[in-house]
PDB file of C-alpha atoms in Angstrom:
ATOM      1  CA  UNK A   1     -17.039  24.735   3.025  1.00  0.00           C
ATOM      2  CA  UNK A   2     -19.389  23.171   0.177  1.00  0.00           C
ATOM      3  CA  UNK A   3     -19.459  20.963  -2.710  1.00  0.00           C
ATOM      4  CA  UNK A   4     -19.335  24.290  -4.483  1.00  0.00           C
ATOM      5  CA  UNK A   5     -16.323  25.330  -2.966  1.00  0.00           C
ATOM      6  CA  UNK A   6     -14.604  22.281  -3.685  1.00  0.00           C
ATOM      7  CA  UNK A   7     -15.305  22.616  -7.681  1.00  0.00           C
ATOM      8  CA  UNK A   8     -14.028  26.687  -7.354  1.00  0.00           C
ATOM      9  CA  UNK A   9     -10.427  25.397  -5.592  1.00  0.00           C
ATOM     10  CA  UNK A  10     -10.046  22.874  -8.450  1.00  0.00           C
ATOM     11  CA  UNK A  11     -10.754  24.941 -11.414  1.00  0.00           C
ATOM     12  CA  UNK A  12      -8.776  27.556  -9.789  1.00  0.00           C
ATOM     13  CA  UNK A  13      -5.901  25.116  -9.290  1.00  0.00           C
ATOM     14  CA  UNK A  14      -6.415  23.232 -12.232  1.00  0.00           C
ATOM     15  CA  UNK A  15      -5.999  26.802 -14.567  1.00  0.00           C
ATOM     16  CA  UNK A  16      -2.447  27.680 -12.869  1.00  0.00           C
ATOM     17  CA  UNK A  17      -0.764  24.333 -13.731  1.00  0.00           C
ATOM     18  CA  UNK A  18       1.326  24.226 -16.438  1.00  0.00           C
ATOM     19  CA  UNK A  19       0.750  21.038 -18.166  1.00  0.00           C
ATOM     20  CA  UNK A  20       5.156  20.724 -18.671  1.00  0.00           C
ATOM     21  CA  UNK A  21       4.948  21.117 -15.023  1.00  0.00           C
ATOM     22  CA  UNK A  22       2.788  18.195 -15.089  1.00  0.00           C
ATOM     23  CA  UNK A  23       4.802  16.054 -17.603  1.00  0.00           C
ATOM     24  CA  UNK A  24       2.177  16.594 -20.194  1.00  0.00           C
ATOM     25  CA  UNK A  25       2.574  18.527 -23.685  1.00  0.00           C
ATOM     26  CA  UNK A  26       0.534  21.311 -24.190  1.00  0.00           C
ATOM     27  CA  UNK A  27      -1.868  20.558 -27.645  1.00  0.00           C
ATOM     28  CA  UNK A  28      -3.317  22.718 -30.364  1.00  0.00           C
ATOM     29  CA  UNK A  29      -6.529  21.909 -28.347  1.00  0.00           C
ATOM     30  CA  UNK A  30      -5.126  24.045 -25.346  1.00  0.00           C
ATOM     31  CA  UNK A  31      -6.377  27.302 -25.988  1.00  0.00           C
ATOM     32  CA  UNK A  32      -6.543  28.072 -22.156  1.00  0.00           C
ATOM     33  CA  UNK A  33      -3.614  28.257 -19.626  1.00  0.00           C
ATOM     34  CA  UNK A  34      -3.467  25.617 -17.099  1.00  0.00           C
ATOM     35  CA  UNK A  35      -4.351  21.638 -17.404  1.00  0.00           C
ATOM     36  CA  UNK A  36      -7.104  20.828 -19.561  1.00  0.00           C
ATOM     37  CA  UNK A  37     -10.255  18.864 -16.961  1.00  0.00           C
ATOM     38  CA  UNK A  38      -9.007  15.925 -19.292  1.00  0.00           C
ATOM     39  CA  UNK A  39      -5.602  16.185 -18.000  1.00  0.00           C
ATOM     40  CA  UNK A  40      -6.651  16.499 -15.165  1.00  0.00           C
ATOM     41  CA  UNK A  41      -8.534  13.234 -14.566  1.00  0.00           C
ATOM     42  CA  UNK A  42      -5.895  11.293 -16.539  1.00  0.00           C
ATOM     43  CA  UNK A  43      -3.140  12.550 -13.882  1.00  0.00           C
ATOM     44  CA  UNK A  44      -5.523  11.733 -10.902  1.00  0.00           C
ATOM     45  CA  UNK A  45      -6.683   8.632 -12.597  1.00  0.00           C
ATOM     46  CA  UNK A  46     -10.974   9.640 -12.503  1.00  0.00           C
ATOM     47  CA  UNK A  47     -13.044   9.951 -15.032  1.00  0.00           C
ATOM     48  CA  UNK A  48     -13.296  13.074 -17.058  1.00  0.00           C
ATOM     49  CA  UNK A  49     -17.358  13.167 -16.132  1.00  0.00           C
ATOM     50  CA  UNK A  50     -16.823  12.769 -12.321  1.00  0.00           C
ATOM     51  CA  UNK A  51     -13.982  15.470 -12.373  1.00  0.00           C
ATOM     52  CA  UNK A  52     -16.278  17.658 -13.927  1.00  0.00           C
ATOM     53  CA  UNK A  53     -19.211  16.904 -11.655  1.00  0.00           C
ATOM     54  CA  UNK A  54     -16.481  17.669  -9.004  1.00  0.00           C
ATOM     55  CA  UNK A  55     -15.687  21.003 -10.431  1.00  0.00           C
ATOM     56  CA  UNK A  56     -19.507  21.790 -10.824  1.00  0.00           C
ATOM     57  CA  UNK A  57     -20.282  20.951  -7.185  1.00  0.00           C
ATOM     58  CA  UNK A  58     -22.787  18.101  -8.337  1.00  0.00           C
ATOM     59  CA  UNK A  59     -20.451  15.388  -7.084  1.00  0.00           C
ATOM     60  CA  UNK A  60     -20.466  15.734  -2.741  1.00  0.00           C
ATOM     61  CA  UNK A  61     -18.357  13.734  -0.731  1.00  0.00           C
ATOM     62  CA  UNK A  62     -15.308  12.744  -2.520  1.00  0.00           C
ATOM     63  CA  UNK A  63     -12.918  10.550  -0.279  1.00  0.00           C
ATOM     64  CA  UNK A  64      -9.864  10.733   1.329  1.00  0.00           C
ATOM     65  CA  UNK A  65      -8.720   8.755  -1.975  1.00  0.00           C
ATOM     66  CA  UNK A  66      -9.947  11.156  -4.447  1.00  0.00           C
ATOM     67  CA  UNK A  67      -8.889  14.362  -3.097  1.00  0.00           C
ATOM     68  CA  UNK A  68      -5.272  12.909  -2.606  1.00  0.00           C
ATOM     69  CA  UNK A  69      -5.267  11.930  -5.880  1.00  0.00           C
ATOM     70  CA  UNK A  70      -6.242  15.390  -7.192  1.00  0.00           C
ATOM     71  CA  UNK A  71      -3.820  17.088  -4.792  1.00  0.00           C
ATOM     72  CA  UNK A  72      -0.928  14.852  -6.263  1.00  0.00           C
ATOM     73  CA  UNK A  73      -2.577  15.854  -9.731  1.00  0.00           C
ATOM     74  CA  UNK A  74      -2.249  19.986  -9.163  1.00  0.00           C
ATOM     75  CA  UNK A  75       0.762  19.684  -7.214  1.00  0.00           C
ATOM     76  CA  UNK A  76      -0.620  21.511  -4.259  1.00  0.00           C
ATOM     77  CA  UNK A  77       1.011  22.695  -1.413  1.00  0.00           C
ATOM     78  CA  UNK A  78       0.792  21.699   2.080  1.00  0.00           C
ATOM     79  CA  UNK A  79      -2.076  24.481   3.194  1.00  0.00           C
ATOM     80  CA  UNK A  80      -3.904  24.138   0.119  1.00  0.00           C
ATOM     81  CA  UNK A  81      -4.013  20.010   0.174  1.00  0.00           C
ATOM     82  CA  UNK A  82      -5.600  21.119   3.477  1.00  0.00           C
ATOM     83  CA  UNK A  83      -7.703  23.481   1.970  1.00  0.00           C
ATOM     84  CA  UNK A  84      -8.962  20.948  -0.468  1.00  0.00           C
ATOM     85  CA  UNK A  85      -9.594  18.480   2.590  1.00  0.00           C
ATOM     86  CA  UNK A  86     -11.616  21.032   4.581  1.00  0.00           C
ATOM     87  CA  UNK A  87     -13.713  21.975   1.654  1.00  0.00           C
ATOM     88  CA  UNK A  88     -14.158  18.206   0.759  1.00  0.00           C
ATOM     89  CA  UNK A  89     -15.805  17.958   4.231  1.00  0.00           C
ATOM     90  CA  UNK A  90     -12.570  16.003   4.987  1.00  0.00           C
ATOM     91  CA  UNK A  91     -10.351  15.985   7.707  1.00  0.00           C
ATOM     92  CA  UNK A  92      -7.094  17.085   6.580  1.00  0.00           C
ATOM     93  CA  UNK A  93      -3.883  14.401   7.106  1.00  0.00           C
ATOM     94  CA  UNK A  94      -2.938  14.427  11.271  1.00  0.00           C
ATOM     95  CA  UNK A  95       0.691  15.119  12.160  1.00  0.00           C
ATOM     96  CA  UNK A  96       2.788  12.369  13.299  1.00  0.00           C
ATOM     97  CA  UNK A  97       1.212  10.002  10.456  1.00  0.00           C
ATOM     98  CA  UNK A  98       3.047   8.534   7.710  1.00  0.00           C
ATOM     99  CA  UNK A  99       2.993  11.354   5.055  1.00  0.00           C
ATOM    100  CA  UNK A 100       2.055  10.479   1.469  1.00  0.00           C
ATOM    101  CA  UNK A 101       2.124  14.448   0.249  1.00  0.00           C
ATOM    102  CA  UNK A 102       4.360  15.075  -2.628  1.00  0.00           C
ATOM    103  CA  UNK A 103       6.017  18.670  -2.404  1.00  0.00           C
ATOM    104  CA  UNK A 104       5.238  20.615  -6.225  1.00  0.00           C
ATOM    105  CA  UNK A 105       8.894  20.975  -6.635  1.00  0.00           C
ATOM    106  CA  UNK A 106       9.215  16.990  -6.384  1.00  0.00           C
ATOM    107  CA  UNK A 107       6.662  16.333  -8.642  1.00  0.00           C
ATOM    108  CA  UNK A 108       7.928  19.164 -11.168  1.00  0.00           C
ATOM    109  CA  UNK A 109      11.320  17.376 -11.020  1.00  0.00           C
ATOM    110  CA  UNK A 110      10.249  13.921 -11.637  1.00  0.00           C
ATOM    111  CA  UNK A 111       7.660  14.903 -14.411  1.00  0.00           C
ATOM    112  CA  UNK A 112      10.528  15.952 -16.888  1.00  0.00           C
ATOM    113  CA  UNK A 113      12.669  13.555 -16.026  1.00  0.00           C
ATOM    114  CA  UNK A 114      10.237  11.109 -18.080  1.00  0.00           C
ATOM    115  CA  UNK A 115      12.656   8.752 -20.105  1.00  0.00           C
ATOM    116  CA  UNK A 116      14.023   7.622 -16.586  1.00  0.00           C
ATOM    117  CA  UNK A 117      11.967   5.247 -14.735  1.00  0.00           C
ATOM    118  CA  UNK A 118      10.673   6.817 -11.385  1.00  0.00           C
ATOM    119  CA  UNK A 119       8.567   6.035  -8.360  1.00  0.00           C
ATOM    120  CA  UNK A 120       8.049   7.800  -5.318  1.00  0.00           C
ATOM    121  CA  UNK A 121       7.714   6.166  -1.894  1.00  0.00           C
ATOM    122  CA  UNK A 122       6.219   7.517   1.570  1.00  0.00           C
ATOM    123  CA  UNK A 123       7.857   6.167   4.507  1.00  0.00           C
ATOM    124  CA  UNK A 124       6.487   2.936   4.792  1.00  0.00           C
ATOM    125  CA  UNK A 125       6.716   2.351   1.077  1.00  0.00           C
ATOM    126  CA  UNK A 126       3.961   2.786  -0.243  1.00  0.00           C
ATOM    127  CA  UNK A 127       4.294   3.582  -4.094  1.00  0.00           C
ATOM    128  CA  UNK A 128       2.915   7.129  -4.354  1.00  0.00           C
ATOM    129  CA  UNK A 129       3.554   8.295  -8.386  1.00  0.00           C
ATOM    130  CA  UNK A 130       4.995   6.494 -10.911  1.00  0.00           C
ATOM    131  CA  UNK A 131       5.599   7.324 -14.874  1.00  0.00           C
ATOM    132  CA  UNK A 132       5.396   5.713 -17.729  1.00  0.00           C
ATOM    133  CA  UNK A 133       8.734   4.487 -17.877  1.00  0.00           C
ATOM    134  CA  UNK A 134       8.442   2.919 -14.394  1.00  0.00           C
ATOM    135  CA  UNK A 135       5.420   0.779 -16.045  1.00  0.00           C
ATOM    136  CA  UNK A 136       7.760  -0.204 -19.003  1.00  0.00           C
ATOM    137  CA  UNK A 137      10.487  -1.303 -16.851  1.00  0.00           C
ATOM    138  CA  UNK A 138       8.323  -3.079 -13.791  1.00  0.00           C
ATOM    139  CA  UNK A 139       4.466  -3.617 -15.069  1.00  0.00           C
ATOM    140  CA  UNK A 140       1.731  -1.277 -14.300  1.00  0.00           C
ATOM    141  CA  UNK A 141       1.201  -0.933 -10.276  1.00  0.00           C
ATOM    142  CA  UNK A 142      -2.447   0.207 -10.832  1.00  0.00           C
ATOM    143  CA  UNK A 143      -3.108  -3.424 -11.927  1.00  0.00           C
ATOM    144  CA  UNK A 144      -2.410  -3.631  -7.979  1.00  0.00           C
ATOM    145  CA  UNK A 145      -4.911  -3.242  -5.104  1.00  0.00           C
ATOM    146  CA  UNK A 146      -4.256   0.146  -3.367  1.00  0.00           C
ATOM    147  CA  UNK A 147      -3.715  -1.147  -0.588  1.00  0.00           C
ATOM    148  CA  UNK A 148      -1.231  -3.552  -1.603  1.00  0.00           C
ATOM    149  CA  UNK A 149       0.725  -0.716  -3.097  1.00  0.00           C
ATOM    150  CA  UNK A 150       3.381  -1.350  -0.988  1.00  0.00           C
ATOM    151  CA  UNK A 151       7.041  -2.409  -1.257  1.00  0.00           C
ATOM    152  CA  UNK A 152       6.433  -5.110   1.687  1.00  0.00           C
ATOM    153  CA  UNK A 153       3.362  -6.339   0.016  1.00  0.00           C
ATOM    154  CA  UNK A 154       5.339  -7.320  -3.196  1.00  0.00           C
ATOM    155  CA  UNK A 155       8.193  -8.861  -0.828  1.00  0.00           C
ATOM    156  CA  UNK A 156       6.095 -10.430   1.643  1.00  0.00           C
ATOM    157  CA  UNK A 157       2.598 -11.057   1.192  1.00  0.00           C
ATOM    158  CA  UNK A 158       1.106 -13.460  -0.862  1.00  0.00           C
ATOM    159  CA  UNK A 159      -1.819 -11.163  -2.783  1.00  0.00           C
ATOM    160  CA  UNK A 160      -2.017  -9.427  -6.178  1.00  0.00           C
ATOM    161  CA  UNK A 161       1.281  -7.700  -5.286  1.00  0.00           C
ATOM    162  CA  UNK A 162       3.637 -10.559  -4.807  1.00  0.00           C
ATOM    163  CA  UNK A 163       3.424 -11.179  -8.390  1.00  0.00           C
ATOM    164  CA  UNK A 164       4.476  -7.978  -9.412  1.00  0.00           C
ATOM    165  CA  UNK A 165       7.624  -7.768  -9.272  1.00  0.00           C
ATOM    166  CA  UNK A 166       9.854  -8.852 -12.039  1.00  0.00           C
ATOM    167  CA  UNK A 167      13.123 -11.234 -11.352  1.00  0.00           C
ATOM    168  CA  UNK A 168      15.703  -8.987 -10.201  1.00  0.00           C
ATOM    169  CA  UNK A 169      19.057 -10.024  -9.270  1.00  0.00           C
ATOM    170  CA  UNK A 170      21.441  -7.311  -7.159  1.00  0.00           C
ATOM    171  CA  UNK A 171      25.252  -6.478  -6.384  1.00  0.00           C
ATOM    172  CA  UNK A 172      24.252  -6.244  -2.858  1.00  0.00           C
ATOM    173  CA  UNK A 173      22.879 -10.128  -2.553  1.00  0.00           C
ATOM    174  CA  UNK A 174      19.860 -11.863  -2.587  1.00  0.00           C
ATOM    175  CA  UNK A 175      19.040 -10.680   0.386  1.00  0.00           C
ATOM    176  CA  UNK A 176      20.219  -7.365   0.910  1.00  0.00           C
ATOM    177  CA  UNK A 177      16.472  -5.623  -0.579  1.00  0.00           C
ATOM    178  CA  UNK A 178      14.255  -7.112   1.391  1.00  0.00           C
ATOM    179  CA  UNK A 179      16.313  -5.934   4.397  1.00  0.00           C
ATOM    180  CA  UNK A 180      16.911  -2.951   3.694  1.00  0.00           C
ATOM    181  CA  UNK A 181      13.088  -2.770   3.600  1.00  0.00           C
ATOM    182  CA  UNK A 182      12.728  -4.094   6.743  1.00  0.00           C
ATOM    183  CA  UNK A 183      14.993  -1.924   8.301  1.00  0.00           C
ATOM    184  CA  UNK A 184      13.998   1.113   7.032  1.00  0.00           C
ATOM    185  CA  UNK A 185      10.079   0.055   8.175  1.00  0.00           C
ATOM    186  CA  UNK A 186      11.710  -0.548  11.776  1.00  0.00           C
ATOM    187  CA  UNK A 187      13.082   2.893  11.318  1.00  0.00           C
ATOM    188  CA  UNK A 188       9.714   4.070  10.153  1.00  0.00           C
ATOM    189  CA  UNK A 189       7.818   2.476  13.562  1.00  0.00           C
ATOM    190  CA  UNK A 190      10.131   4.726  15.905  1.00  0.00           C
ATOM    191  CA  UNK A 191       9.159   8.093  13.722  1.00  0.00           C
ATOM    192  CA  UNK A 192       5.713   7.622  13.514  1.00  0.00           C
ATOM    193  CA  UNK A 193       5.147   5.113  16.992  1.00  0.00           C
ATOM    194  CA  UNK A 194       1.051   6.612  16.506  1.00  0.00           C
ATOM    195  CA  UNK A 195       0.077   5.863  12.838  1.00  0.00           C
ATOM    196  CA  UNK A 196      -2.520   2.652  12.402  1.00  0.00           C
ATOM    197  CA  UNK A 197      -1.607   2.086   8.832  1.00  0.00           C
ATOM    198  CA  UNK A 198       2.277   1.295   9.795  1.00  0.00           C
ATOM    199  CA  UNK A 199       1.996  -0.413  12.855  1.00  0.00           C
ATOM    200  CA  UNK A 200      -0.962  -2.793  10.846  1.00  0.00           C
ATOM    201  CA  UNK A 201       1.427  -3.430   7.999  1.00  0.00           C
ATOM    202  CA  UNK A 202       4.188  -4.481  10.169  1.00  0.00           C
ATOM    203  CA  UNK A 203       2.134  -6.467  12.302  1.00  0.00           C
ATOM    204  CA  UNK A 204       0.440  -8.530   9.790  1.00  0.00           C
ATOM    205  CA  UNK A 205       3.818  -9.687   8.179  1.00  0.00           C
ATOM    206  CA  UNK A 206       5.511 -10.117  11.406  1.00  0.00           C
ATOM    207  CA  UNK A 207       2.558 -12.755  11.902  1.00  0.00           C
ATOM    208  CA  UNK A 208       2.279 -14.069   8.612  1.00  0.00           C
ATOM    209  CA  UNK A 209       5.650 -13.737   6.938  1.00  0.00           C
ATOM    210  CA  UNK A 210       8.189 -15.528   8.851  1.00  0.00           C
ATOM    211  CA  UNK A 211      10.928 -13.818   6.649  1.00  0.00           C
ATOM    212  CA  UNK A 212       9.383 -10.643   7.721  1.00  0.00           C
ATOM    213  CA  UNK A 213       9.900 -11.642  11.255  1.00  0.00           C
ATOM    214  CA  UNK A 214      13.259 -13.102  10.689  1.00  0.00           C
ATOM    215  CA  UNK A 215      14.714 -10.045   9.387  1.00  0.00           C
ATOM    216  CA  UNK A 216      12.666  -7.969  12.084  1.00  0.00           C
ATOM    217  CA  UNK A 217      14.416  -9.671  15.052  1.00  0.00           C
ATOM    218  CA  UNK A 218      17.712  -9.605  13.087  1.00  0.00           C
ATOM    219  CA  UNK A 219      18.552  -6.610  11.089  1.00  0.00           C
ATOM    220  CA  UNK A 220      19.932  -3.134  12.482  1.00  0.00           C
ATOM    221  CA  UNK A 221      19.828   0.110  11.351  1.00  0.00           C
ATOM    222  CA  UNK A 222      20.855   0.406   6.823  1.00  0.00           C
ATOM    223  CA  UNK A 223      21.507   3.154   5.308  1.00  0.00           C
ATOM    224  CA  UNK A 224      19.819   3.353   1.283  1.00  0.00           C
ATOM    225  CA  UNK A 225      22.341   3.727  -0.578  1.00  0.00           C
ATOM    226  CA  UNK A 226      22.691   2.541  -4.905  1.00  0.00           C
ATOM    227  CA  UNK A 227      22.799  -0.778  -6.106  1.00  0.00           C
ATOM    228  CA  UNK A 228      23.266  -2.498  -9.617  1.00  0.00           C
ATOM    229  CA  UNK A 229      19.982  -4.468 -10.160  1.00  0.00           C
ATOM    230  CA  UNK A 230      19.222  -6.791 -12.908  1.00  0.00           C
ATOM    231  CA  UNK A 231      15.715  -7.229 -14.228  1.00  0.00           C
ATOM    232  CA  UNK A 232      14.948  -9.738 -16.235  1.00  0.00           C
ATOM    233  CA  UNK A 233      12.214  -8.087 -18.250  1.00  0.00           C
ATOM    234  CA  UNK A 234       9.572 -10.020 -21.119  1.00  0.00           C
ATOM    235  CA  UNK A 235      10.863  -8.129 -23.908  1.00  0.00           C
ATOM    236  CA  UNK A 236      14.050  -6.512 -23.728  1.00  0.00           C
ATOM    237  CA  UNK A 237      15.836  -9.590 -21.879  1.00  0.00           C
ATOM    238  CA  UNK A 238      18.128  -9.015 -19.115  1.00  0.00           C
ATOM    239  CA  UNK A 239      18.457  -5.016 -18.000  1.00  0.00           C
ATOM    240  CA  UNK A 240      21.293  -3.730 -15.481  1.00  0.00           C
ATOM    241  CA  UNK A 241      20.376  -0.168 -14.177  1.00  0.00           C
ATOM    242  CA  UNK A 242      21.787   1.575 -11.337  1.00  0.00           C
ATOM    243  CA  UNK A 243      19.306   1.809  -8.838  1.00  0.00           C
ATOM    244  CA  UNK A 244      19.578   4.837  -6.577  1.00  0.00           C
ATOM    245  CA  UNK A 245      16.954   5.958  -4.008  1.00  0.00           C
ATOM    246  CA  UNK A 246      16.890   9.329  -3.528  1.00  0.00           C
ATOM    247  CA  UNK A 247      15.556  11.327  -0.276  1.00  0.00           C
ATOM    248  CA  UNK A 248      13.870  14.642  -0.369  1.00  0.00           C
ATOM    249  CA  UNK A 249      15.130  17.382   2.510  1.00  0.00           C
ATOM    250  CA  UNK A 250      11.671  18.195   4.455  1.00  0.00           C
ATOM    251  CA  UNK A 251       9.728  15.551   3.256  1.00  0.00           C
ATOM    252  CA  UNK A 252       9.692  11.825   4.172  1.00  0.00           C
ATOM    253  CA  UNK A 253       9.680  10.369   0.455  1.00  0.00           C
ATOM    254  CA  UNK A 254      12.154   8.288  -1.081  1.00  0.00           C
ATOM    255  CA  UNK A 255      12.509   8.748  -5.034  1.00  0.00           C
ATOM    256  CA  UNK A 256      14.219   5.342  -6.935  1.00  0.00           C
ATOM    257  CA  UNK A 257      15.216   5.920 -10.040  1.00  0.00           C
ATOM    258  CA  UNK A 258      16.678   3.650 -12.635  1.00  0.00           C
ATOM    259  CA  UNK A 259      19.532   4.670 -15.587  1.00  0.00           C
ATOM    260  CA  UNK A 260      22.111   3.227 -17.705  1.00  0.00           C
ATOM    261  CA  UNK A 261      25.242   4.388 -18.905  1.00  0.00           C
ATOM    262  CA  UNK A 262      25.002   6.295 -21.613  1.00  0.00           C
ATOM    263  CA  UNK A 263      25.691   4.703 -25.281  1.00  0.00           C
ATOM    264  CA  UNK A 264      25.386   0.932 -23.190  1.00  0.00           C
ATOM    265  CA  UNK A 265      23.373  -1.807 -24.404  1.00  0.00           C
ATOM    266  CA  UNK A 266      21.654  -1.269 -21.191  1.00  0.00           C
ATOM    267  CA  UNK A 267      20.836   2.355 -22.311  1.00  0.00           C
ATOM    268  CA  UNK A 268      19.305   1.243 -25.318  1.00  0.00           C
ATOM    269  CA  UNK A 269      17.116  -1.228 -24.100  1.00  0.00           C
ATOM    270  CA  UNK A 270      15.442   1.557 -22.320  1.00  0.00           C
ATOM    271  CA  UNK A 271      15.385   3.933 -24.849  1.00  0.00           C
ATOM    272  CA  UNK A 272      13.592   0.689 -26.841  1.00  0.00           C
ATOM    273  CA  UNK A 273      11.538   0.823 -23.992  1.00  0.00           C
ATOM    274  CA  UNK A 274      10.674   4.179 -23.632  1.00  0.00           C
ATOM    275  CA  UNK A 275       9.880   4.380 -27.611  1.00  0.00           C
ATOM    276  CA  UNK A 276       7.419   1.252 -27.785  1.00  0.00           C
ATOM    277  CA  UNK A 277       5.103   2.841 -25.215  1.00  0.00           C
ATOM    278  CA  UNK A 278       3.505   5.231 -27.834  1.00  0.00           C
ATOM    279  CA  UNK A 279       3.972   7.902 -25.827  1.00  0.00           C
ATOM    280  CA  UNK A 280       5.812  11.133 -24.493  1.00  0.00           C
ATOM    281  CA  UNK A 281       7.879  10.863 -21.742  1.00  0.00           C
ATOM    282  CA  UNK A 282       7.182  12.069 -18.615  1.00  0.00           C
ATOM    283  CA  UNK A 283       3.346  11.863 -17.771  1.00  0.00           C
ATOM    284  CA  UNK A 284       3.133  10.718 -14.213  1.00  0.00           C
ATOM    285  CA  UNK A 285       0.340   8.701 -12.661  1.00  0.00           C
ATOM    286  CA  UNK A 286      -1.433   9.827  -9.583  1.00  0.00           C
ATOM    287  CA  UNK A 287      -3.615   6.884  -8.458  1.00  0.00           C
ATOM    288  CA  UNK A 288      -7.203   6.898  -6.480  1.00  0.00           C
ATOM    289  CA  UNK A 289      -9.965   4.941  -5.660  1.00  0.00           C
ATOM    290  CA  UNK A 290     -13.084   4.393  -6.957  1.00  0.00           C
ATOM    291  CA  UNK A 291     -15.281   6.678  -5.813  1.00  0.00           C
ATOM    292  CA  UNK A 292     -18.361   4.932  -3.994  1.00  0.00           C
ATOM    293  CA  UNK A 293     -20.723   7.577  -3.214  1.00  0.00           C
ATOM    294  CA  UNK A 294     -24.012   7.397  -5.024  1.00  0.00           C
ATOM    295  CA  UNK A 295     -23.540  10.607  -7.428  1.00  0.00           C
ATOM    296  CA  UNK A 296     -20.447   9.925  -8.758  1.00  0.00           C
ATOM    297  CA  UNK A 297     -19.233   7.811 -11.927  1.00  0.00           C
ATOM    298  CA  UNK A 298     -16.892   4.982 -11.743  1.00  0.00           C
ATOM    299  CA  UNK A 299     -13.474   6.246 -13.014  1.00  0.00           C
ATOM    300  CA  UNK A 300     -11.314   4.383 -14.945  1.00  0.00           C
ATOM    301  CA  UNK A 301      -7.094   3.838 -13.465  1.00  0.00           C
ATOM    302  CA  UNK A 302      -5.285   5.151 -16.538  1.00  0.00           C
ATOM    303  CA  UNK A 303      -1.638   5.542 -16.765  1.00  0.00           C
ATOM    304  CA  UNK A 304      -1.205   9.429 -18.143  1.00  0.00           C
ATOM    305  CA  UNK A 305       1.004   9.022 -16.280  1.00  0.00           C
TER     306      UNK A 305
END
């Protein structure tokens, strides 16, 4: 496979997509089928120049990173995020690891369901896509370290993640979140005993979090099930949502959405939410990292999403 190669799957992958598919309204500028290269870099938050140096073959050696990213972007399926790998000179994701791919037909789904908050989990909780409503509700998790992306980050650690989250208050206890985390992340460890990214996450809290380890020696095995959570958010005040996590048949994802009953004060704080971001609903955001290799341009983490 080549550089070349590469830039031919893209384009090719990038013409089929319908931008509704991707959350995305199609413009007057569309005059082609498929995602515009500018959608396309929004979605997999690059730059528009270093997607098209991709598509060109001038850009070699995109990471791991990047090609998820664009994977997420064009909603590929399983053989042809492994295409994508192989012609990226990339190995593609082992079995038996923690999988971060999002089936099309999940990311279809969650793209129209834009004026409902939405985020998508892998099995050890890392956030994986997020729309704009999610960012109105919670703050923006690409002001987050990648690799602090991570439910047990924001719980436990003590980085850039543990401010994110907003107060939140639930029906379930003070508790009951963070160990339902920590049980599910025990459950986690048993079905994937061989991947180095899990076992290091639970390793490093269980020796610097002494919650973590608390509620590692103590709880059992917790079912995700809804909860009422209240969020105290900067501008509308006080929400309540139901909070329901979601699990997709085949894949190892959880899906948490947030709504409100509709005609509630609740309901319309979201809906005041949803109209003061200036934009359509929908648009998800499929993050990456900076490419580092010497030909390529520093992208900038936007939220299309």
């Amino acid at each position: 496979m080549s550089a070349a190669t590469f830039g031919a799957l893209v384009r090719q992958w990038r013409d089929r997509l319908d931008p509704a598919d991707a959350g995305l309204t199609r413009t007057a500028k569309s005059r082609a089928p498929g995602l515009r290269r500018e959608d396309l870099a929004a979605l997999a938050g690059l730059s528009v120049e270093y997607v098209l140096r991709l598509e060109q073959g001038r850009a070699t050696n995109p990471s791991a990173q990047v090609v998820t990213a664009i994977t997420r972007a064009l909603q590929l399926r399983r053989p042809e995020r492994d295409q994508l790998f192989r012609a990226a000179g990339l190995l593609p994701p082992q079995d038996g690891m923690v999988d971060d791919h999002v089936p099309p037909g999940v990311a279809r789904l969650a793209a129209r369901l834009g004026d409902v908050p939405i985020g998508i989990f892998a099995a050890d909780w890392r956030l994986l896509w997020w729309n704009r409503m999610w960012t109105a509700l919670h703050g923006d998790p690409a002001d987050i370290p990648e690799q602090e992306r991570t439910i047990a980050h924001m719980l436990f650690g003590s980085g850039p993640a543990a401010d994110y989250l907003r107060p939140l208050r639930s029906t379930s206890g003070p508790d009951a979140f963070a160990a339902t985390i920590v049980a599910d992340l025990k459950e986690a460890s048993d079905r994937y005993p061989a991947d180095p990214r899990l076992a290091a996450l639970v390793n490093g809290f269980r020796q610097t979090s002494a919650e973590f380890e608390r509620l590692w020696a103590t709880v059992g095995a917790s079912t995700l099930t809804s909860d009422e959570k209240t969020i105290s958010h900067p501008e509308v005040g006080d929400v309540t949502l139901d909070c329901d996590v979601l699990t997709v048949p085949g894949a190892d994802l959880r899906i948490v959405t947030y709504t409100a009953a509709a005609g509630s004060p609740d309901a319309d704080k979201l809906d005041w939410l949803r109209v003061t971001t200036g934009a359509p609903p929908a648009a998800p955001h499929h993050p990456a990292e900076t490419p580092t290799t010497p030909d390529t341009t520093k992208y900038v983490n936007q939220t299309p999403s």
